[in-house]
Structure formats: C-alpha cells, structure tokens
XYZ file of C-alpha atoms in Angstrom:
590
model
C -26.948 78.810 40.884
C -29.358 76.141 38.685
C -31.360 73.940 40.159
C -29.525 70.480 40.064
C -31.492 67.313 39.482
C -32.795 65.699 42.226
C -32.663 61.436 42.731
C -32.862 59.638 39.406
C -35.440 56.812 39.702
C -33.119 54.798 36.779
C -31.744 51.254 38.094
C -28.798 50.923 39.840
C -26.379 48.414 38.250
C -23.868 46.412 40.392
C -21.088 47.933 38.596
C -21.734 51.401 39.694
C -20.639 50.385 43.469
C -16.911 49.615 42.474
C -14.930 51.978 44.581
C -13.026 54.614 42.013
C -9.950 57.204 42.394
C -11.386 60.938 41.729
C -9.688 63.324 39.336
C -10.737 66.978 40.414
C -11.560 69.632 37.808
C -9.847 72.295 38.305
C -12.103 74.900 40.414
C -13.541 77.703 38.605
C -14.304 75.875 35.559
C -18.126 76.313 36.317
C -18.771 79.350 38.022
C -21.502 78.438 40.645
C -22.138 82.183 41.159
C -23.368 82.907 37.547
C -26.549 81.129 37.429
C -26.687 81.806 33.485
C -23.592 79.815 33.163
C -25.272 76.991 34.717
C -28.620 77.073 33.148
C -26.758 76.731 29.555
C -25.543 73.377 30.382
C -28.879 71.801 32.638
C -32.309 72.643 31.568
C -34.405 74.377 34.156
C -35.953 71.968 36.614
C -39.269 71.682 38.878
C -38.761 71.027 42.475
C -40.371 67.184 42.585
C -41.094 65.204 45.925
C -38.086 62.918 46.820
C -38.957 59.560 46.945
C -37.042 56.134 47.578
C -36.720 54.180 44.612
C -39.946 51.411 44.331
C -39.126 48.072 43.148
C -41.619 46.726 40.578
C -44.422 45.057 41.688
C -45.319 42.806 38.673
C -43.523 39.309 38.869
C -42.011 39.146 35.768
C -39.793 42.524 36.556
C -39.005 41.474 40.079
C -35.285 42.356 40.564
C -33.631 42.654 43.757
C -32.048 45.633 43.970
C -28.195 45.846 43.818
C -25.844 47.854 46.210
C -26.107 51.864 45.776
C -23.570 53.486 43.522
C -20.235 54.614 44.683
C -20.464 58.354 44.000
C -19.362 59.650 40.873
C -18.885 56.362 39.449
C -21.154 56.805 36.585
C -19.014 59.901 35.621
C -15.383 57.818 35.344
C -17.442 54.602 34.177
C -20.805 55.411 32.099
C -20.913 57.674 29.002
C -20.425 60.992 30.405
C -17.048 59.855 31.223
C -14.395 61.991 29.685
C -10.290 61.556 29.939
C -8.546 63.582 32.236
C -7.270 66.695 31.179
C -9.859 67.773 28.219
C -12.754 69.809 28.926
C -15.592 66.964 30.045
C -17.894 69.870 30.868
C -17.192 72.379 28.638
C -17.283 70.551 25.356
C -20.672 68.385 26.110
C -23.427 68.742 28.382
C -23.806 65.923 31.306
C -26.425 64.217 31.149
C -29.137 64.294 34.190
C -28.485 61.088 35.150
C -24.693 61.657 35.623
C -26.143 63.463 38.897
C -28.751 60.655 40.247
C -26.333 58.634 41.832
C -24.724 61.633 43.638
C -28.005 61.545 46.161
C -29.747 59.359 49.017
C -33.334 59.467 49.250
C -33.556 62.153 51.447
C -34.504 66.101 50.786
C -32.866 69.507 51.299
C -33.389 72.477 49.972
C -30.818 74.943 47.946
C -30.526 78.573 48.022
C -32.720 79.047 44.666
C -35.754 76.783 46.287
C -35.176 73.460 44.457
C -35.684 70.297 46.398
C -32.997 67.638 46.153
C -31.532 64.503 47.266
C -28.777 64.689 50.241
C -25.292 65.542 49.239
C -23.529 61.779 50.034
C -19.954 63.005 49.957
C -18.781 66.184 49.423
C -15.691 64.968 47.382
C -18.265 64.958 44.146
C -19.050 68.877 44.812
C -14.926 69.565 44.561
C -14.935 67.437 41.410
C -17.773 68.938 39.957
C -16.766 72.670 40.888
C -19.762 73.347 42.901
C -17.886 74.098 46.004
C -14.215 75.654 45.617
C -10.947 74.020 45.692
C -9.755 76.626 48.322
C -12.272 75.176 50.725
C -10.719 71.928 50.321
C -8.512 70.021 53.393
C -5.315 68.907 52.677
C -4.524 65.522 52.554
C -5.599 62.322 50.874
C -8.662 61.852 52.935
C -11.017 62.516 49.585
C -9.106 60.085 47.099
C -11.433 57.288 47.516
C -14.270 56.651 49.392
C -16.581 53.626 49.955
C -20.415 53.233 48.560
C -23.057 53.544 50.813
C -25.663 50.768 51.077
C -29.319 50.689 50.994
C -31.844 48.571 52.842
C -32.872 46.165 49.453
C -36.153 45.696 48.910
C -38.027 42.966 49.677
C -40.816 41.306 47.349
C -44.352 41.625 48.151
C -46.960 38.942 48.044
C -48.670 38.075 44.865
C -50.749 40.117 43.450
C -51.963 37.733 40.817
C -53.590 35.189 42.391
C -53.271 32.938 38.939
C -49.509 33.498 39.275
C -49.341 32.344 42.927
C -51.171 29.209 41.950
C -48.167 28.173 39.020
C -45.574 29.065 41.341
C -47.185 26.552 44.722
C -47.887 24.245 41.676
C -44.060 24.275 40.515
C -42.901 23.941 44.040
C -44.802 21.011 44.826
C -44.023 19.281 41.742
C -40.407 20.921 40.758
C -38.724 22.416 38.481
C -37.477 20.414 35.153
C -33.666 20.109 34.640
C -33.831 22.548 31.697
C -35.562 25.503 33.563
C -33.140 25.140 36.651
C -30.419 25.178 34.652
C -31.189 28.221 32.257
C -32.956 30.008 35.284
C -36.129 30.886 34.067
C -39.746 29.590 35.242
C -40.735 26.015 34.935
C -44.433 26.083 33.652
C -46.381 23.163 34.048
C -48.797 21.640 31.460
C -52.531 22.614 33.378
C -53.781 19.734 31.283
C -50.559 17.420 32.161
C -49.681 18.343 35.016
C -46.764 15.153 35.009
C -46.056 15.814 31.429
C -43.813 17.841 29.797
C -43.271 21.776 30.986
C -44.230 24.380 28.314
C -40.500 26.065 27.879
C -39.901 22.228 27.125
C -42.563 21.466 24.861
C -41.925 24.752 22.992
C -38.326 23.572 22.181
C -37.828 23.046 18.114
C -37.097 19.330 18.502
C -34.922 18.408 15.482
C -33.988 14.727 14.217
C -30.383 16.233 14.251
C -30.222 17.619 17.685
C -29.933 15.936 21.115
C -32.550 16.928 23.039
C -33.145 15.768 26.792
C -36.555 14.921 27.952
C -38.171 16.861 30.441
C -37.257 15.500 33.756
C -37.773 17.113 37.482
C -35.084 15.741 39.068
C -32.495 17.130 41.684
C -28.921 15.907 42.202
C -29.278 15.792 46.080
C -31.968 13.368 45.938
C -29.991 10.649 44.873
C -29.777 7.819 47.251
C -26.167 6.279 46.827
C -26.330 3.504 49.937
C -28.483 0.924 51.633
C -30.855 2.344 53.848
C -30.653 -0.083 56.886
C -31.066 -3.822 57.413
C -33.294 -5.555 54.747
C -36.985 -5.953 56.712
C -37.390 -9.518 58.545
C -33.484 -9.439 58.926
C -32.938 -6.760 61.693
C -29.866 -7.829 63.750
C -31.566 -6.107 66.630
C -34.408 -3.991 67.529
C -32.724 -1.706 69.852
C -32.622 0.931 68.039
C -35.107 3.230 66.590
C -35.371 5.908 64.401
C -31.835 5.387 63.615
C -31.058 6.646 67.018
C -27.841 4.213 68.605
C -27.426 4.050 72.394
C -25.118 2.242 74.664
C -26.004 -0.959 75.839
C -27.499 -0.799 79.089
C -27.183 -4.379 81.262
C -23.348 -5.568 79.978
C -23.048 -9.041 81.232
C -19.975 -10.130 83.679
C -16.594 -9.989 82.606
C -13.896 -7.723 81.240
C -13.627 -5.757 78.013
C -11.636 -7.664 75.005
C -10.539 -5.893 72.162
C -11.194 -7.276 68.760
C -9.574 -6.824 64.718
C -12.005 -6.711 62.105
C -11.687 -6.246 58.755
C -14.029 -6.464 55.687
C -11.140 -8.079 53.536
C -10.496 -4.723 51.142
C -7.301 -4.095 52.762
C -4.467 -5.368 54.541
C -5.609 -3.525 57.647
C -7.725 -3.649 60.294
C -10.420 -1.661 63.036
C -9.511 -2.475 66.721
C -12.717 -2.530 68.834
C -13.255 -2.704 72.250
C -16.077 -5.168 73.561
C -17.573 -7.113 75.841
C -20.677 -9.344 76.776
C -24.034 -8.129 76.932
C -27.497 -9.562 78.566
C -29.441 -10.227 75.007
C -33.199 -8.501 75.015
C -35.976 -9.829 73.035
C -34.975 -8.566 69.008
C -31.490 -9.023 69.489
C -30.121 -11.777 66.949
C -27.785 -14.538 68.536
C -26.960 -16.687 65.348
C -26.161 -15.893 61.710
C -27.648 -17.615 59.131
C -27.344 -18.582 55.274
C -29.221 -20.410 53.266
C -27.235 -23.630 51.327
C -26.991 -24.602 47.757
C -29.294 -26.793 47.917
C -31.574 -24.486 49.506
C -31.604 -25.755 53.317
C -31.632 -23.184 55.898
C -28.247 -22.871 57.837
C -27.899 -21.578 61.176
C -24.900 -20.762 63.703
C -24.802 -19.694 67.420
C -22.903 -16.428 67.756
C -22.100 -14.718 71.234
C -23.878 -11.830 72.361
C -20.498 -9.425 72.231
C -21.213 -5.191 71.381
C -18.859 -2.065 70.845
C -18.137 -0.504 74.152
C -17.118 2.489 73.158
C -18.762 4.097 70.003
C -18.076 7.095 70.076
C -14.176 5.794 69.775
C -15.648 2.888 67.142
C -16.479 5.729 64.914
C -13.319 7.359 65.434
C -11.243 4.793 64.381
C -13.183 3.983 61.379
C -13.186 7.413 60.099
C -9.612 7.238 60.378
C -9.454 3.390 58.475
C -11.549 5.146 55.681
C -9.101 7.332 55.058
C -6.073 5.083 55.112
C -7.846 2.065 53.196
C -9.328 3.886 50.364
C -6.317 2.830 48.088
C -5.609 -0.535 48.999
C -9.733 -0.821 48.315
C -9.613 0.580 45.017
C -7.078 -2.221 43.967
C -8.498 -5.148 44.752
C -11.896 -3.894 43.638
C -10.852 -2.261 40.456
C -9.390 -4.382 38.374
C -6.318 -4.194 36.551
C -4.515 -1.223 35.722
C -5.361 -1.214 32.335
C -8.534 -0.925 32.855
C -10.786 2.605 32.504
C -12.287 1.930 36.563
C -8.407 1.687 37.764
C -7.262 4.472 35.802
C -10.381 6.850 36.520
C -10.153 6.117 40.184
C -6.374 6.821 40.550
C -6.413 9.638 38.670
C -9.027 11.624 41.479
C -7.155 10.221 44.249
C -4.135 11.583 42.486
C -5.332 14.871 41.865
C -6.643 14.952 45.632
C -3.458 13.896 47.400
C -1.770 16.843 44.999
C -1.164 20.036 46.564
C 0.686 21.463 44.175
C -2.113 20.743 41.229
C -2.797 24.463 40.018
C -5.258 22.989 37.884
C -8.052 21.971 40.633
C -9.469 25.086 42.821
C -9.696 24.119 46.642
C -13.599 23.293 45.982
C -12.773 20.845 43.414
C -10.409 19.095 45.510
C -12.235 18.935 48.807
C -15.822 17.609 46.347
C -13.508 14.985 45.014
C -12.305 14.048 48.492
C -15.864 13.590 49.580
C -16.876 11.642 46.910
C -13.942 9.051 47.469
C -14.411 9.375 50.929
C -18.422 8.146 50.339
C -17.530 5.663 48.183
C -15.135 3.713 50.396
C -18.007 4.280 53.630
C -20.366 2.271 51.203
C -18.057 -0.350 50.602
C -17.782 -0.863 54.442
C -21.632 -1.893 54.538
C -21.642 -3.647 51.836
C -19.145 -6.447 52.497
C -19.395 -9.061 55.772
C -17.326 -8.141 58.320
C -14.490 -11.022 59.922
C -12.703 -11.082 63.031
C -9.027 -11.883 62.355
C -6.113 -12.123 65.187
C -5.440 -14.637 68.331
C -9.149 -12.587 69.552
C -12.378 -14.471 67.990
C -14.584 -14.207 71.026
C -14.770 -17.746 71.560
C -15.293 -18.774 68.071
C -13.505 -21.197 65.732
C -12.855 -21.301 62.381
C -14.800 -24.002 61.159
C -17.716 -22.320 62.268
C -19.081 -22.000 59.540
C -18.078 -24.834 56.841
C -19.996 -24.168 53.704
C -17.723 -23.537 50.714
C -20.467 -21.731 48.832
C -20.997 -19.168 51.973
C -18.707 -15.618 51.532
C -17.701 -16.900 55.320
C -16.749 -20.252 55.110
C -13.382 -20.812 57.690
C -13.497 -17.259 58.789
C -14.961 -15.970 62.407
C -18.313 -13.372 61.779
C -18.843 -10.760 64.291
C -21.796 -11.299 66.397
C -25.115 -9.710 64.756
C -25.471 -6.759 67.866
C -22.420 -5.648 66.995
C -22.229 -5.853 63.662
C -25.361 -3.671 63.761
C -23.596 -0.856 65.704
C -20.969 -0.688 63.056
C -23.684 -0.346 60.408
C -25.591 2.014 61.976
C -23.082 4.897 62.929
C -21.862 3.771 59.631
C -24.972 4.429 57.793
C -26.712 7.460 59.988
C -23.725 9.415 61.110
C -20.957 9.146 58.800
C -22.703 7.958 55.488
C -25.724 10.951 55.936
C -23.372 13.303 56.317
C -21.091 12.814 53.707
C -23.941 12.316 51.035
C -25.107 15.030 52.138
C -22.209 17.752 51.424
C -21.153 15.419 48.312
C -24.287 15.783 46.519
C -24.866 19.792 47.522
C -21.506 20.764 46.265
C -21.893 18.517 43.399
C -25.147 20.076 42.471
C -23.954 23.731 43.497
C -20.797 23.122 40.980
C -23.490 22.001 37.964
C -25.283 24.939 38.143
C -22.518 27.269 37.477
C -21.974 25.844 34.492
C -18.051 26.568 34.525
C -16.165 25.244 31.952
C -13.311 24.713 33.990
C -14.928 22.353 36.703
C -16.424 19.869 33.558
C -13.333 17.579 34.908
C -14.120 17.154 38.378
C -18.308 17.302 37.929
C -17.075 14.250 35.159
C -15.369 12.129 37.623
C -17.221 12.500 40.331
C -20.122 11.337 38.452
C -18.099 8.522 37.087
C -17.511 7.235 40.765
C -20.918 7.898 41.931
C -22.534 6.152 39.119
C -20.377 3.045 39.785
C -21.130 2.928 43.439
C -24.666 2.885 42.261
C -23.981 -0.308 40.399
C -21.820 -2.289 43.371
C -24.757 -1.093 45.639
C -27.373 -2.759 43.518
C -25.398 -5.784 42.973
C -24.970 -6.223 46.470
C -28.893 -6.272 47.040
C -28.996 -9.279 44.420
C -26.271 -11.191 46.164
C -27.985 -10.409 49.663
C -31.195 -11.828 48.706
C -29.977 -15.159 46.831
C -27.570 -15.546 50.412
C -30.625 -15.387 51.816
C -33.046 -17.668 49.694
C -35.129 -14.942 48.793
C -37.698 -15.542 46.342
C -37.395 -12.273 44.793
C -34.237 -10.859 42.761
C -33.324 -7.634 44.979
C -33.434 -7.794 48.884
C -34.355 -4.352 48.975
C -36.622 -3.549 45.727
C -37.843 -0.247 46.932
C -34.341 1.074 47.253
C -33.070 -0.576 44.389
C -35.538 1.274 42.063
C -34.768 4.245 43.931
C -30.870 3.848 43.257
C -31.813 3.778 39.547
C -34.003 7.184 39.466
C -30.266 8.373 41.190
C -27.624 7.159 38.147
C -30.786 8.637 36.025
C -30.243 11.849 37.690
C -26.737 12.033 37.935
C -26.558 11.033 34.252
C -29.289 13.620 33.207
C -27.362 16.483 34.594
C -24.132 15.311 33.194
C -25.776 15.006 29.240
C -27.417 18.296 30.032
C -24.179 20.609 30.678
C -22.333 18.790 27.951
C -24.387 18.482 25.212
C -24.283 14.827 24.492
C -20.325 13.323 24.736
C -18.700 15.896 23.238
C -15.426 15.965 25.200
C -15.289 12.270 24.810
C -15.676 12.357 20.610
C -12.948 12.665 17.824
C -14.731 16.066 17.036
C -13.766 17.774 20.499
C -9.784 18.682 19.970
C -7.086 18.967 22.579
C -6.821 23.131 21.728
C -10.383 22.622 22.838
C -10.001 20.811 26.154
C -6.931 22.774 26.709
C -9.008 26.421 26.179
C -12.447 25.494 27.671
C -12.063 22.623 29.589
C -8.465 23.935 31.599
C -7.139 20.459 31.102
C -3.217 19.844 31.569
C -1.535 17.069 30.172
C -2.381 14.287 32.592
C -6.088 15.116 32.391
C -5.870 15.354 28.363
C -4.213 11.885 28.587
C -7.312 9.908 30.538
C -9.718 11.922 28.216
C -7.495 9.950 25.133
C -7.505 6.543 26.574
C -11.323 6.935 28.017
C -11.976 7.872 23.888
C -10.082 4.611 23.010
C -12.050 2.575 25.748
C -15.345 4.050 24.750
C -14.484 2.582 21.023
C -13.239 -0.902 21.878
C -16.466 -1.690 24.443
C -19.384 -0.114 22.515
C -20.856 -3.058 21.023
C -21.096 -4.780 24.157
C -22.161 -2.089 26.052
C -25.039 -1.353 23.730
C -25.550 -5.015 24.440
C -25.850 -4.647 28.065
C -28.006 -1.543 27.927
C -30.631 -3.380 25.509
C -30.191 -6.919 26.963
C -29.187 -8.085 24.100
C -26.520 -10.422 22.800
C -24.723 -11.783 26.107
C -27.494 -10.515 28.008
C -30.562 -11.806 26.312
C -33.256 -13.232 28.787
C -31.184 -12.466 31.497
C -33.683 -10.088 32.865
C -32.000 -7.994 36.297
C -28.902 -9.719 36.018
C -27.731 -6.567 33.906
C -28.278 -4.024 36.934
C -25.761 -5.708 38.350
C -22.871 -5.103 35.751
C -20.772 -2.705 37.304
C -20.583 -1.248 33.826
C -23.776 -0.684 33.341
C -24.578 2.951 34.393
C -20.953 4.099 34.188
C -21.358 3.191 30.513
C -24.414 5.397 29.984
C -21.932 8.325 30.255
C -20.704 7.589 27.028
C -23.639 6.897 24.806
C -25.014 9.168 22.697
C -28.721 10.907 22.790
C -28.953 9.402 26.306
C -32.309 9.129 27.588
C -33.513 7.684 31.439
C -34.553 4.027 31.287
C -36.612 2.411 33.776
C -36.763 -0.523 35.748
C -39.433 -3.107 35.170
C-alpha cells in the first residue's frame, strides 16, 4: 500500500465542519493490496514529523481558527467532489489535500513505514476503499457523523512593540465610526493624535459624495436622562452614591396611602407613607421663584415612601400602562409626523402576529418606549390628587405663572425617592440594554432591521430634545442666571443626538430611504417593508418636504430663530429633524 499524506497544514474553513451524508464507493475499486495501483494515483511521499497546525504570529494574519472539518467534507464539498455513481477516483487523481482533513494531529505508523495523522473515523476508510466493505457493520451507525473540535488557538503577545503602542493608543482614544463599522484598524494620526484617522484621511473625498467626518463615538455612551438633582437643589442629602435606604427614625403615627400623578395620564401611583424625623439636608419647603423675580417659598411636611421596594413595583407597572395615554397628550395631533412615528412602534410592539419584526426588533423597540416614558416621569412635577393631600390645601401654592399653582406637591424627601429608584435602578438599566442592542443591531448592518434602528433613533433623538428643554425651563423656575440648569449634561446630551445621528447617516448613506430616488420595489426588496411601514416612509417623505425651510431655519438660527441663541435646543424638532437633512455633519454647542 502507498504512503498516504499525512496532516495538511492548509486552513480550515468554517464550511468544512457542516455535518454531510457519505456515499460509499463500492469496495474494490482501489485495490489496497497492489501498492503499484496506488502509487499511480499519489506521488510517493516522505515520512514528515506531525505537527499541530500554528496560527500566524504576525498581527496582520491573526485569524482565529475555525472548528475542525467534518471528515470527508472536502470530498462531497471542495473540488475533488465528484457525483455519485461515476468514477471520482478512477477518472482524476485526488488531490493531497482531499486527505488533510481526514487526520488529528497525532502520529501512527502504517505497514510500509510512513508516519501519519490518526485515522478520525473509520467511515472515510470504507468510502475511500482502504478498508473492505465486508468488514463493515450493518446498520446506519456510519451515515453521518459529527466533527471533532480542536482547542483554538489563542493569540500571543506582541511581538512588535511599535504595533502594541497603535493598538493601547487606539484603545485609549477609540476607534472612529468608519473603522468600527467596516472592521478594520483605526490608525491614528502620530502627528494628530485628535485629528482625523489615516483609513479616513486616505478616503477620495469628492464634492459629489457624502462623506462623514471622522468621529470616535460609541452608541452606548449616549446619555438620554438627567443625572440627579441640579447642584444647590438636592431635596435631601441622605443618599449617596446613588445608593437609597429606608428611612431610619419614622415619626409617630400610622401609614397613609397617597395618588400621585405627573398629569400625562388619567391614572395614578398609590404610595404608602408616613412621617419622618427630618435630618440636617433634608428639604421641608418647595420653592419657585416669581415673575417678577421674588423668591417664593412653601412649608411642605416631612412625609417618605414606606415601602420602595413596592414604590418601584408599582411604577414599573404605571410605565407600562401609561405609555399611550403619554404619547397623546405630548405628541400632538394625529396628523402630525411625532404622533404617527410613535404609534406606529407601539403598534408594531403590541403586534404578535407582525412577521415583519424578528423577536429582537420587537423587544429593542419595547425598551426604547419603555425609556422614553421613565424619562418623562422625572421630568415633569409630581401632584398629589384624591381626598389624601397630607395635610395640604390647594391654594398652597397661588402663583398662576408656577406649573403648580392650585395643585398639592409631594413633599421634597419623597419626591427624591421616586427620582432616585427612578433614575439609578430603573432608568440605568434600561439605557443600558437599549443602547447595547441598539448598537449591536448597527453593526450588523442588516438591511432588514434599517426600520426599527430608524425609529428607535427617531424616539431617542426626541427624548434628547424634551430632556434639554426641561433643563431650560428648570433653571428660569428657578431664577437661574444661566440658560440650562444642568450645562454639563446638557452639552453632554448633544455629543448623544450627535452620535445617534452619526451612526444613522453612516449605515444609510445620507437619506436615501427618505428621497424620491429610493422606490417602493426598493424598500420592499432591501428594506423588508410591508405596506404599513411603506406608508409612514410616504408621509415622513411628504413631511420632510413641507417643513424644510423652517427646519433649515432652526438648524442655522436663522429666520424665526435669529438671535435667539439656546432657545433652538429646545425645539423638540430640532435633532429629530437632523435625520432628514442631507450631508449631515455634528454641530456643536457654544
């Protein structure tokens, strides 16, 4: 018998580990005791020292090795692969590599001396006609059989010390939108370092092509809510690190349970509270400050949640019922493109039956909303309604220009309870898995999901601009001789809707879907998009048209907006908008 090849070196592609069905050749068709027989088909071969296959050490051809062939794959799937029933062996020789993925790393030695890798399954012998169809057991035992995996290699430390130093450098300062999105290395300038990256810089820019600037930004950076209370207007200083405890010394009394409501809904949050012994940092009055710029102040009882862990419960479950009746009294008519984007996700997540939306889709869009309606919850004073005020009345507060006047607040303590499992527990979490999944679902780059990654940067994006306009409103409530309450967070809102709109513009080339160039064959093709989806693409086109002046307007501060300096920021138009306008590029806030 001929030597047979030993372990081929050659990569292993993924493909070759699909499980196949064998189709013996009928024994005898290679005589394995005529030796001459053999050695016309395989040239003679040298017994060689079996090694395991090395992965390259040189960065650029790092790979990470695949699973380990199913045997005899590369015979039914590569080139050597011939039909059943004509002579695969007879008419052409097999190649050496036909045999490589036959053996392990391991060595044996034949009858005639050579060394070669371990036999993995003798089914590939029968098929072959090295071992004889007589010897073979009955049964279906040798139709298929599974791969066999290998321990994959790990990479080694660098080698090129030059090479380590780009790739710390890259880390520290990230890669560029571009780069992550085409997976390939992000280079940085050595002589501008904060500058463009060289894959960027070597792009052909053209007059007549969008190109985006090179920006290293990440999608789950965005911040999308207030942080906290504004500095030198902490209801309390309880609580640190954003760590809530029970109130320790309660006052006498009994419990009372409480409705509030922050006025979205026709519903309500029942609470269960009681009196507390106030500590020094804990607010006991609300205050405002008047038209005509006099500081206003009002005694409040010290009253906090009793339960929070049940607090938290119950406003998960008002999030969830509320989100609807929210989205119509903030949206606007129906006519409008908020109302009719909104409805259209909370649509296509109370659908079970849409065959349009995978399960991902659904549950991102669910989060989003979800998110969305959480922010609202902080962002809007909180009143206590029912025959319960906590000793209160209603013309506790009697100033027609203050968002409270005839209603009953809730007392500071526990309004800061609300916000903080609010903001820390429920808020944190949901950003978090909103913004992973949203970035996760950008970087495929599936056609398919371009509807869902659209809306739920559409909603995003506009809670970015009812966040920042409730910073304005907080500071002028409070006589604040600056425009934003919170100016730190405010700018750090922006560098979000900058991200969230550089990632969009990225993975769609401008607004194509939203042009007259992109047609409905192409929506329906690429895109997935049934008829109800094709439809708010149409009137979002028409929308787009009608608005443009004014929202080029708004994004200049032009026009209606001239010398109106941050009053803009707080259009709730005015990042939404920036979906829709061509070669988009980040602005900044002064």
């Amino acid at each position: 018998m001929a030597p047979v090849p030993g372990p081929s070196t050659a990569p292993i592609s993924p493909q070759e580990h699909a499980p196949t069905i064998s189709t013996p050749i009928q024994a005898g068709r290679l005589a394995r005791d005529d030796p001459a027989t053999m050695a016309q088909y395989y040239p003679p071969l040298q017994p060689t020292q079996g090694v395991g296959m090395r992965p390259p050490t040189t960065r650029e051809e790092m790979v990470y090795p695949g699973p380990p062939p199913v045997l005899g794959d590369r015979l039914h799937n590569g080139p050597n692969y011939t039909a059943p029933g004509s002579h695969c062996l007879l008419d052409r020789p097999v190649k050496p590599e036909a045999f490589s993925a036959m053996y392990g790393g391991g060595v044996v030695t034949t009858q005639y001396g050579a060394q070669i890798g371990h036999v993995a399954d003798l089914q590939d012998l029968y098929r072959l006609g090295l071992k004889e169809d007589s010897d073979r057991p009955d049964g279906s035992n040798f139709d298929t059989y599974p791969g066999h995996r290998s321990v994959p290699a790990r990479r080694g430390a660098f080698k090129d010390q030059e090479l380590r130093a780009k790739t710390a450098l890259t880390r520290k300062m990230g890669s560029c939108i571009r780069c992550k999105m085409q997976r390939i290395r992000c280079n940085l300038d050595p002589e501008n370092e904060n500058g463009p990256c060289i894959a960027c810089r070597k792009v052909n820019v053209s007059s007549r092509i969008y190109r985006l600037s090179c920006l290293r930004l990440k999608i789950v950076d965005c911040k999308l809510y207030k942080p906290g209370q504004v500095p030198g207007h902490e209801w309390t200083s309880r609580w640190k690190d954003s760590v809530l405890d029970d109130i320790e010394v309660w006052a006498p009394g009994e419990q009372r349970t409480i409705r509030v409501t922050e006025g979205y809904t026709n519903m309500f949050v029942e609470l269960r509270v009681r009196e507390f012994v106030p500590q020094p940092g804990d607010k006991l009055e609300r205050t405002w400050v008047d038209k005509n710029g006099v500081l206003q102040r009002r005694a409040i009882p010290p009253f906090a949640i009793v339960d929070l862990e049940d607090a938290k419960n119950s406003y998960n479950r008002y999030m969830k019922r509320g989100l609807e009746n929210c989205c119509v009294r903030l949206l606007g008519p129906r006519d409008k493109l908020l109302h009719k984007t909104y409805f259209f996700a909370i649509n296509r997540v109370k659908d079970g039956q849409d065959f349009f939306l995978l399960p991902t889709e659904r549950n991102l869009l669910a989060l989003t909303l979800e998110l969305w309606m959480t922010a609202r919850l902080t962002t809007k004073t909180l009143e206590i309604i029912g025959n319960e005020r906590l000793g209160m009345s209603l013309d506790l507060i009697d100033d027609p220009t203050n968002d409270m006047h005839h209603k009953t607040p809730v007392p500071p303590v526990l309004g800061a309870q609300i916000d903080s499992f609010l903001i820390h527990q429920i808020q944190s979490q949901l950003r978090r898995r909103t913004l992973e999944e949203l970035q996760r679902m950008t970087q495929e780059k599936k056609q398919k999901t371009w509807l869902t990654t659209y809306l739920v940067t559409f909603i995003l994006l506009h809670n970015i601009g009812l966040v920042t306009k409730h910073d304005a409103e907080y500071a002028r409530k409070h006589g604040m001789k600056r425009h934003w309450a919170r100016e730190d967070s405010v700018k750090e809102y922006e560098m979000g809707a900058n991200t969230l709109l550089a990632y969009f513009h990225y993975c769609n080339k401008g607004i194509y879907p939203f042009s007259a160039e992109c047609r409905d064959a192409d929506l329906r093709s690429l895109a997935e998009l049934d008829d109800d989806a094709i439809e708010l693409v149409h009137y979002t086109r028409q929308y787009i048209a009608e608005h443009k002046a004014q929202w080029e307007d708004l994004w200049k501060g032009e026009g209606d907006w001239k010398d109106k300096g941050f009053k803009k920021y707080e259009h709730e138009y005015y990042y939404v908008s920036q979906l829709f306008e061509p070669n988009w590029q980040p602005r900044n806030m002064p």
